[in-house]
PDB file of C-alpha atoms in Angstrom:
ATOM      1  CA  UNK A   5     198.417 208.035  83.809  1.00 80.00           C
ATOM      2  CA  UNK A   6     196.797 205.960  81.065  1.00 86.00           C
ATOM      3  CA  UNK A   7     196.141 207.092  77.489  1.00 89.00           C
ATOM      4  CA  UNK A   8     192.493 206.639  76.499  1.00 88.00           C
ATOM      5  CA  UNK A   9     190.847 206.470  73.090  1.00 84.00           C
ATOM      6  CA  UNK A  10     187.276 207.225  72.057  1.00 83.00           C
ATOM      7  CA  UNK A  11     185.452 207.356  68.751  1.00 80.00           C
ATOM      8  CA  UNK A  12     183.641 210.172  67.001  1.00 81.00           C
ATOM      9  CA  UNK A  13     180.155 209.266  65.785  1.00 75.00           C
ATOM     10  CA  UNK A  14     176.521 210.397  65.970  1.00 71.00           C
ATOM     11  CA  UNK A  15     175.634 208.160  68.944  1.00 67.00           C
ATOM     12  CA  UNK A  16     177.226 206.773  72.085  1.00 69.00           C
ATOM     13  CA  UNK A  17     180.750 208.047  71.325  1.00 78.00           C
ATOM     14  CA  UNK A  18     182.142 210.185  74.137  1.00 80.00           C
ATOM     15  CA  UNK A  19     185.001 210.420  76.607  1.00 81.00           C
ATOM     16  CA  UNK A  20     182.651 208.688  79.048  1.00 80.00           C
ATOM     17  CA  UNK A  21     182.904 205.501  76.972  1.00 78.00           C
ATOM     18  CA  UNK A  22     186.630 205.541  76.279  1.00 83.00           C
ATOM     19  CA  UNK A  23     188.921 202.527  76.002  1.00 83.00           C
ATOM     20  CA  UNK A  24     192.150 202.960  77.899  1.00 86.00           C
ATOM     21  CA  UNK A  25     195.616 201.608  77.320  1.00 85.00           C
ATOM     22  CA  UNK A  26     197.800 200.435  80.165  1.00 82.00           C
ATOM     23  CA  UNK A  27     199.506 202.825  79.971  1.00 86.00           C
ATOM     24  CA  UNK A  28     199.346 203.847  76.313  1.00 84.00           C
ATOM     25  CA  UNK A  29     198.702 200.821  74.064  1.00 81.00           C
ATOM     26  CA  UNK A  30     195.554 198.921  73.172  1.00 78.00           C
ATOM     27  CA  UNK A  31     194.929 196.018  70.799  1.00 73.00           C
ATOM     28  CA  UNK A  32     192.609 196.494  67.871  1.00 70.00           C
ATOM     29  CA  UNK A  33     191.841 195.240  64.385  1.00 66.00           C
ATOM     30  CA  UNK A  34     190.431 196.646  61.175  1.00 65.00           C
ATOM     31  CA  UNK A  35     189.134 194.668  58.220  1.00 66.00           C
ATOM     32  CA  UNK A  36     187.109 196.100  55.335  1.00 65.00           C
ATOM     33  CA  UNK A  37     186.903 194.156  52.087  1.00 71.00           C
ATOM     34  CA  UNK A  38     184.043 195.996  50.401  1.00 76.00           C
ATOM     35  CA  UNK A  39     183.750 197.800  47.067  1.00 81.00           C
ATOM     36  CA  UNK A  40     184.294 201.554  47.213  1.00 84.00           C
ATOM     37  CA  UNK A  41     181.078 203.505  47.830  1.00 84.00           C
ATOM     38  CA  UNK A  42     181.528 205.125  44.425  1.00 88.00           C
ATOM     39  CA  UNK A  43     181.204 201.681  42.834  1.00 88.00           C
ATOM     40  CA  UNK A  44     178.606 200.109  45.125  1.00 89.00           C
ATOM     41  CA  UNK A  45     176.506 202.423  47.272  1.00 92.00           C
ATOM     42  CA  UNK A  46     175.313 200.999  50.566  1.00 92.00           C
ATOM     43  CA  UNK A  47     172.190 201.714  52.569  1.00 92.00           C
ATOM     44  CA  UNK A  48     172.258 201.810  56.365  1.00 91.00           C
ATOM     45  CA  UNK A  49     169.327 200.282  58.276  1.00 94.00           C
ATOM     46  CA  UNK A  50     168.555 200.655  61.954  1.00 94.00           C
ATOM     47  CA  UNK A  51     168.526 197.280  63.663  1.00 95.00           C
ATOM     48  CA  UNK A  52     164.990 196.740  65.098  1.00 97.00           C
ATOM     49  CA  UNK A  53     166.657 195.205  68.163  1.00 97.00           C
ATOM     50  CA  UNK A  54     169.127 198.033  68.620  1.00 94.00           C
ATOM     51  CA  UNK A  55     170.113 198.691  72.226  1.00 89.00           C
ATOM     52  CA  UNK A  56     168.975 201.934  73.821  1.00 85.00           C
ATOM     53  CA  UNK A  57     172.534 203.067  74.644  1.00 75.00           C
ATOM     54  CA  UNK A  58     170.909 204.983  77.494  1.00 75.00           C
ATOM     55  CA  UNK A  59     171.585 204.475  81.187  1.00 74.00           C
ATOM     56  CA  UNK A  60     167.949 204.615  82.274  1.00 82.00           C
ATOM     57  CA  UNK A  61     165.705 204.267  79.213  1.00 88.00           C
ATOM     58  CA  UNK A  62     165.197 200.735  77.880  1.00 90.00           C
ATOM     59  CA  UNK A  63     164.529 199.854  74.257  1.00 93.00           C
ATOM     60  CA  UNK A  64     161.013 198.675  73.328  1.00 95.00           C
ATOM     61  CA  UNK A  65     162.144 195.091  72.676  1.00 96.00           C
ATOM     62  CA  UNK A  66     163.523 194.905  76.229  1.00 93.00           C
ATOM     63  CA  UNK A  67     160.115 195.558  77.809  1.00 93.00           C
ATOM     64  CA  UNK A  68     157.658 194.081  75.264  1.00 95.00           C
ATOM     65  CA  UNK A  69     157.872 190.278  74.804  1.00 94.00           C
ATOM     66  CA  UNK A  70     155.563 190.554  71.745  1.00 96.00           C
ATOM     67  CA  UNK A  71     157.762 193.144  70.043  1.00 97.00           C
ATOM     68  CA  UNK A  72     158.517 190.828  67.100  1.00 97.00           C
ATOM     69  CA  UNK A  73     154.835 190.860  66.061  1.00 96.00           C
ATOM     70  CA  UNK A  74     155.188 194.593  65.481  1.00 96.00           C
ATOM     71  CA  UNK A  75     158.424 194.170  63.515  1.00 97.00           C
ATOM     72  CA  UNK A  76     156.860 191.525  61.254  1.00 96.00           C
ATOM     73  CA  UNK A  77     154.232 194.045  60.136  1.00 96.00           C
ATOM     74  CA  UNK A  78     156.792 196.732  59.312  1.00 95.00           C
ATOM     75  CA  UNK A  79     158.561 197.004  55.914  1.00 93.00           C
ATOM     76  CA  UNK A  80     160.954 195.542  54.872  1.00 93.00           C
ATOM     77  CA  UNK A  81     160.356 192.778  57.443  1.00 94.00           C
ATOM     78  CA  UNK A  82     156.781 192.118  56.268  1.00 93.00           C
ATOM     79  CA  UNK A  83     157.916 190.276  53.134  1.00 90.00           C
ATOM     80  CA  UNK A  84     160.847 188.379  51.695  1.00 90.00           C
ATOM     81  CA  UNK A  85     163.677 186.959  53.757  1.00 93.00           C
ATOM     82  CA  UNK A  86     164.781 190.078  55.626  1.00 94.00           C
ATOM     83  CA  UNK A  87     163.458 188.956  59.019  1.00 96.00           C
ATOM     84  CA  UNK A  88     165.134 185.570  58.585  1.00 96.00           C
ATOM     85  CA  UNK A  89     168.350 187.340  57.614  1.00 96.00           C
ATOM     86  CA  UNK A  90     168.120 189.296  60.875  1.00 97.00           C
ATOM     87  CA  UNK A  91     167.818 185.986  62.727  1.00 98.00           C
ATOM     88  CA  UNK A  92     170.999 184.767  61.007  1.00 97.00           C
ATOM     89  CA  UNK A  93     172.750 187.993  61.977  1.00 97.00           C
ATOM     90  CA  UNK A  94     171.533 187.630  65.565  1.00 97.00           C
ATOM     91  CA  UNK A  95     173.021 184.139  65.853  1.00 97.00           C
ATOM     92  CA  UNK A  96     176.233 185.305  64.169  1.00 96.00           C
ATOM     93  CA  UNK A  97     176.580 188.057  66.772  1.00 96.00           C
ATOM     94  CA  UNK A  98     175.779 185.734  69.683  1.00 97.00           C
ATOM     95  CA  UNK A  99     178.413 183.193  68.653  1.00 97.00           C
ATOM     96  CA  UNK A 100     181.125 185.846  68.909  1.00 95.00           C
ATOM     97  CA  UNK A 101     179.556 187.862  71.742  1.00 95.00           C
ATOM     98  CA  UNK A 102     178.970 191.040  69.722  1.00 93.00           C
ATOM     99  CA  UNK A 103     176.216 193.000  71.491  1.00 91.00           C
ATOM    100  CA  UNK A 104     176.774 196.195  69.486  1.00 88.00           C
ATOM    101  CA  UNK A 105     174.716 195.642  66.319  1.00 92.00           C
ATOM    102  CA  UNK A 106     172.953 199.004  66.246  1.00 90.00           C
ATOM    103  CA  UNK A 107     172.856 199.177  62.430  1.00 91.00           C
ATOM    104  CA  UNK A 108     173.392 196.930  59.438  1.00 93.00           C
ATOM    105  CA  UNK A 109     173.939 197.674  55.763  1.00 93.00           C
ATOM    106  CA  UNK A 110     172.817 196.457  52.341  1.00 94.00           C
ATOM    107  CA  UNK A 111     173.923 197.232  48.801  1.00 92.00           C
ATOM    108  CA  UNK A 112     171.566 199.936  47.530  1.00 91.00           C
ATOM    109  CA  UNK A 113     171.385 198.486  44.025  1.00 90.00           C
ATOM    110  CA  UNK A 114     169.378 195.440  45.135  1.00 89.00           C
ATOM    111  CA  UNK A 115     166.667 197.364  47.007  1.00 85.00           C
ATOM    112  CA  UNK A 116     164.816 195.300  49.587  1.00 82.00           C
ATOM    113  CA  UNK A 117     165.580 192.016  47.821  1.00 82.00           C
ATOM    114  CA  UNK A 118     169.066 191.743  49.188  1.00 85.00           C
ATOM    115  CA  UNK A 119     171.354 190.155  51.728  1.00 89.00           C
ATOM    116  CA  UNK A 120     172.724 191.808  54.858  1.00 92.00           C
ATOM    117  CA  UNK A 121     176.331 192.990  55.035  1.00 90.00           C
ATOM    118  CA  UNK A 122     177.853 192.011  58.373  1.00 86.00           C
ATOM    119  CA  UNK A 123     179.976 195.125  58.807  1.00 83.00           C
ATOM    120  CA  UNK A 124     181.503 196.432  62.052  1.00 82.00           C
ATOM    121  CA  UNK A 125     182.017 193.435  64.345  1.00 84.00           C
ATOM    122  CA  UNK A 126     184.477 195.295  66.551  1.00 79.00           C
ATOM    123  CA  UNK A 127     182.995 194.160  69.862  1.00 81.00           C
ATOM    124  CA  UNK A 128     183.121 190.501  68.903  1.00 89.00           C
ATOM    125  CA  UNK A 129     185.217 188.016  70.895  1.00 91.00           C
ATOM    126  CA  UNK A 130     185.555 190.211  73.946  1.00 87.00           C
ATOM    127  CA  UNK A 131     184.707 188.007  76.944  1.00 90.00           C
ATOM    128  CA  UNK A 132     184.975 184.286  76.300  1.00 93.00           C
ATOM    129  CA  UNK A 133     183.680 183.459  79.790  1.00 94.00           C
ATOM    130  CA  UNK A 134     180.399 185.376  79.418  1.00 94.00           C
ATOM    131  CA  UNK A 135     177.468 184.501  77.141  1.00 96.00           C
ATOM    132  CA  UNK A 136     175.362 187.642  76.587  1.00 95.00           C
ATOM    133  CA  UNK A 137     171.903 186.061  76.290  1.00 96.00           C
ATOM    134  CA  UNK A 138     170.215 189.383  75.499  1.00 95.00           C
ATOM    135  CA  UNK A 139     171.767 189.142  72.005  1.00 96.00           C
ATOM    136  CA  UNK A 140     169.465 186.160  71.355  1.00 97.00           C
ATOM    137  CA  UNK A 141     166.262 188.052  72.204  1.00 97.00           C
ATOM    138  CA  UNK A 142     165.278 188.540  68.512  1.00 97.00           C
ATOM    139  CA  UNK A 143     165.452 184.771  67.993  1.00 98.00           C
ATOM    140  CA  UNK A 144     163.511 183.912  71.144  1.00 97.00           C
ATOM    141  CA  UNK A 145     160.854 186.558  70.411  1.00 97.00           C
ATOM    142  CA  UNK A 146     160.364 185.715  66.726  1.00 98.00           C
ATOM    143  CA  UNK A 147     160.993 181.952  66.841  1.00 97.00           C
ATOM    144  CA  UNK A 148     161.924 181.887  63.155  1.00 97.00           C
ATOM    145  CA  UNK A 149     164.991 180.453  61.428  1.00 98.00           C
ATOM    146  CA  UNK A 150     165.993 179.319  57.942  1.00 97.00           C
ATOM    147  CA  UNK A 151     166.037 175.562  57.459  1.00 97.00           C
ATOM    148  CA  UNK A 152     169.541 175.800  55.966  1.00 96.00           C
ATOM    149  CA  UNK A 153     170.753 177.599  59.108  1.00 97.00           C
ATOM    150  CA  UNK A 154     169.067 175.114  61.436  1.00 97.00           C
ATOM    151  CA  UNK A 155     170.500 172.074  59.648  1.00 97.00           C
ATOM    152  CA  UNK A 156     173.976 173.614  59.507  1.00 96.00           C
ATOM    153  CA  UNK A 157     173.971 174.269  63.253  1.00 97.00           C
ATOM    154  CA  UNK A 158     172.832 170.741  64.005  1.00 96.00           C
ATOM    155  CA  UNK A 159     175.804 169.516  61.952  1.00 96.00           C
ATOM    156  CA  UNK A 160     178.255 171.887  63.679  1.00 96.00           C
ATOM    157  CA  UNK A 161     177.090 170.599  67.061  1.00 95.00           C
ATOM    158  CA  UNK A 162     178.253 167.063  66.211  1.00 95.00           C
ATOM    159  CA  UNK A 163     181.662 166.071  67.546  1.00 92.00           C
ATOM    160  CA  UNK A 164     183.066 165.192  64.120  1.00 93.00           C
ATOM    161  CA  UNK A 165     182.103 168.604  62.671  1.00 94.00           C
ATOM    162  CA  UNK A 166     182.536 170.715  65.795  1.00 95.00           C
ATOM    163  CA  UNK A 167     182.393 174.445  65.144  1.00 96.00           C
ATOM    164  CA  UNK A 168     185.458 175.222  67.259  1.00 96.00           C
ATOM    165  CA  UNK A 169     187.604 172.682  65.381  1.00 95.00           C
ATOM    166  CA  UNK A 170     186.513 173.880  61.958  1.00 95.00           C
ATOM    167  CA  UNK A 171     187.023 177.503  62.974  1.00 94.00           C
ATOM    168  CA  UNK A 172     190.493 176.772  64.331  1.00 94.00           C
ATOM    169  CA  UNK A 173     191.454 174.918  61.155  1.00 94.00           C
ATOM    170  CA  UNK A 174     190.187 177.764  58.985  1.00 93.00           C
ATOM    171  CA  UNK A 175     192.063 180.430  60.973  1.00 93.00           C
ATOM    172  CA  UNK A 176     195.349 178.540  60.704  1.00 93.00           C
ATOM    173  CA  UNK A 177     195.573 179.822  57.120  1.00 89.00           C
ATOM    174  CA  UNK A 178     195.610 183.425  58.286  1.00 89.00           C
ATOM    175  CA  UNK A 179     198.981 185.183  58.244  1.00 87.00           C
ATOM    176  CA  UNK A 180     198.296 186.515  61.744  1.00 82.00           C
ATOM    177  CA  UNK A 181     197.478 183.082  63.173  1.00 86.00           C
ATOM    178  CA  UNK A 182     196.567 182.349  65.903  1.00 85.00           C
ATOM    179  CA  UNK A 183     193.588 184.693  65.661  1.00 87.00           C
ATOM    180  CA  UNK A 184     191.473 183.290  68.519  1.00 91.00           C
ATOM    181  CA  UNK A 185     192.706 181.733  71.723  1.00 91.00           C
ATOM    182  CA  UNK A 186     191.254 178.359  72.720  1.00 94.00           C
ATOM    183  CA  UNK A 187     188.728 179.714  75.280  1.00 95.00           C
ATOM    184  CA  UNK A 188     187.079 181.795  72.521  1.00 95.00           C
ATOM    185  CA  UNK A 189     186.825 178.747  70.263  1.00 96.00           C
ATOM    186  CA  UNK A 190     185.284 176.649  73.041  1.00 96.00           C
ATOM    187  CA  UNK A 191     182.875 179.498  73.831  1.00 97.00           C
ATOM    188  CA  UNK A 192     181.499 179.211  70.301  1.00 97.00           C
ATOM    189  CA  UNK A 193     180.611 175.551  70.875  1.00 97.00           C
ATOM    190  CA  UNK A 194     178.901 176.445  74.141  1.00 97.00           C
ATOM    191  CA  UNK A 195     176.961 179.290  72.544  1.00 98.00           C
ATOM    192  CA  UNK A 196     175.928 177.119  69.618  1.00 98.00           C
ATOM    193  CA  UNK A 197     174.343 174.700  72.092  1.00 97.00           C
ATOM    194  CA  UNK A 198     172.457 177.622  73.645  1.00 98.00           C
ATOM    195  CA  UNK A 199     171.147 178.666  70.222  1.00 98.00           C
ATOM    196  CA  UNK A 200     169.888 175.139  69.605  1.00 98.00           C
ATOM    197  CA  UNK A 201     168.247 175.151  73.040  1.00 98.00           C
ATOM    198  CA  UNK A 202     166.345 178.349  72.181  1.00 98.00           C
ATOM    199  CA  UNK A 203     165.220 176.852  68.871  1.00 98.00           C
ATOM    200  CA  UNK A 204     164.181 173.622  70.592  1.00 97.00           C
ATOM    201  CA  UNK A 205     162.014 175.662  72.953  1.00 97.00           C
ATOM    202  CA  UNK A 206     160.495 177.524  70.007  1.00 97.00           C
ATOM    203  CA  UNK A 207     159.719 174.281  68.169  1.00 97.00           C
ATOM    204  CA  UNK A 208     158.137 172.770  71.275  1.00 97.00           C
ATOM    205  CA  UNK A 209     155.956 175.858  71.668  1.00 96.00           C
ATOM    206  CA  UNK A 210     155.134 176.717  68.044  1.00 96.00           C
ATOM    207  CA  UNK A 211     155.726 173.492  66.100  1.00 96.00           C
ATOM    208  CA  UNK A 212     158.558 172.686  63.682  1.00 96.00           C
ATOM    209  CA  UNK A 213     156.852 173.963  60.522  1.00 96.00           C
ATOM    210  CA  UNK A 214     156.033 177.294  62.147  1.00 96.00           C
ATOM    211  CA  UNK A 215     159.616 177.892  63.274  1.00 97.00           C
ATOM    212  CA  UNK A 216     161.864 176.405  60.596  1.00 97.00           C
ATOM    213  CA  UNK A 217     161.309 178.192  57.261  1.00 96.00           C
ATOM    214  CA  UNK A 218     161.972 176.187  54.107  1.00 94.00           C
ATOM    215  CA  UNK A 219     164.664 177.827  51.995  1.00 90.00           C
ATOM    216  CA  UNK A 220     166.159 174.747  50.349  1.00 84.00           C
ATOM    217  CA  UNK A 221     163.455 174.043  47.763  1.00 77.00           C
ATOM    218  CA  UNK A 222     161.338 175.928  45.239  1.00 59.00           C
ATOM    219  CA  UNK A 223     158.829 176.900  47.945  1.00 49.00           C
ATOM    220  CA  UNK A 224     161.090 179.366  49.734  1.00 46.00           C
ATOM    221  CA  UNK A 225     160.336 181.824  52.494  1.00 45.00           C
ATOM    222  CA  UNK A 226     160.640 184.598  49.904  1.00 43.00           C
ATOM    223  CA  UNK A 227     157.081 183.850  48.797  1.00 40.00           C
ATOM    224  CA  UNK A 228     155.583 183.748  52.265  1.00 48.00           C
ATOM    225  CA  UNK A 229     154.125 186.589  54.218  1.00 47.00           C
ATOM    226  CA  UNK A 230     154.952 187.398  57.854  1.00 43.00           C
ATOM    227  CA  UNK A 231     151.679 185.867  58.998  1.00 45.00           C
ATOM    228  CA  UNK A 232     152.713 182.400  57.871  1.00 47.00           C
ATOM    229  CA  UNK A 233     152.349 180.250  60.953  1.00 41.00           C
TER     230      UNK A 233
END
């Protein structure tokens, strides 16, 4: 006697994967602050670490620990900062527990020299008590991160600049405050520590200069090829 909702899309959407109200209401949110497609066309890219969305068939990255080596040789990840941008997106998703990043978008006008639009974060902040470590697989496989990202996370791990506190303070300005309950905020601190643990393991294995890519000076990662080690 519950009312259930399901989406209509080209993949995964079906009555089998419905979300049900108890009995007929369900919480949701929608936020889209992007230029109209007529003004700024966007290009959709398949996430190399997209889940299989299949009950029995696993994605290649789930069975091949060296999968990142293949990605690094494939355009647009073989040049520029795109691979590092994917690492940023991976960490972003892990901090909020979003394991549904099957695609990402860019503004078409900028071609491959662009940033990633973090659109569709609907599965974020679902279970504050569970850390979905599979979201971090791209980071653990590639062992690459921007220096600016690495330094920022080290700062946010300090008690005086704690991520949860800064996030809570920022969200207080929202008209719908409180946006996140305390367990979700504390989960972000816990997950940030896990990210730093993964990076520490990478640095121990590969060496600092081979993991942390300089993006704060004139010699940026933009000018380096994927083979830079």
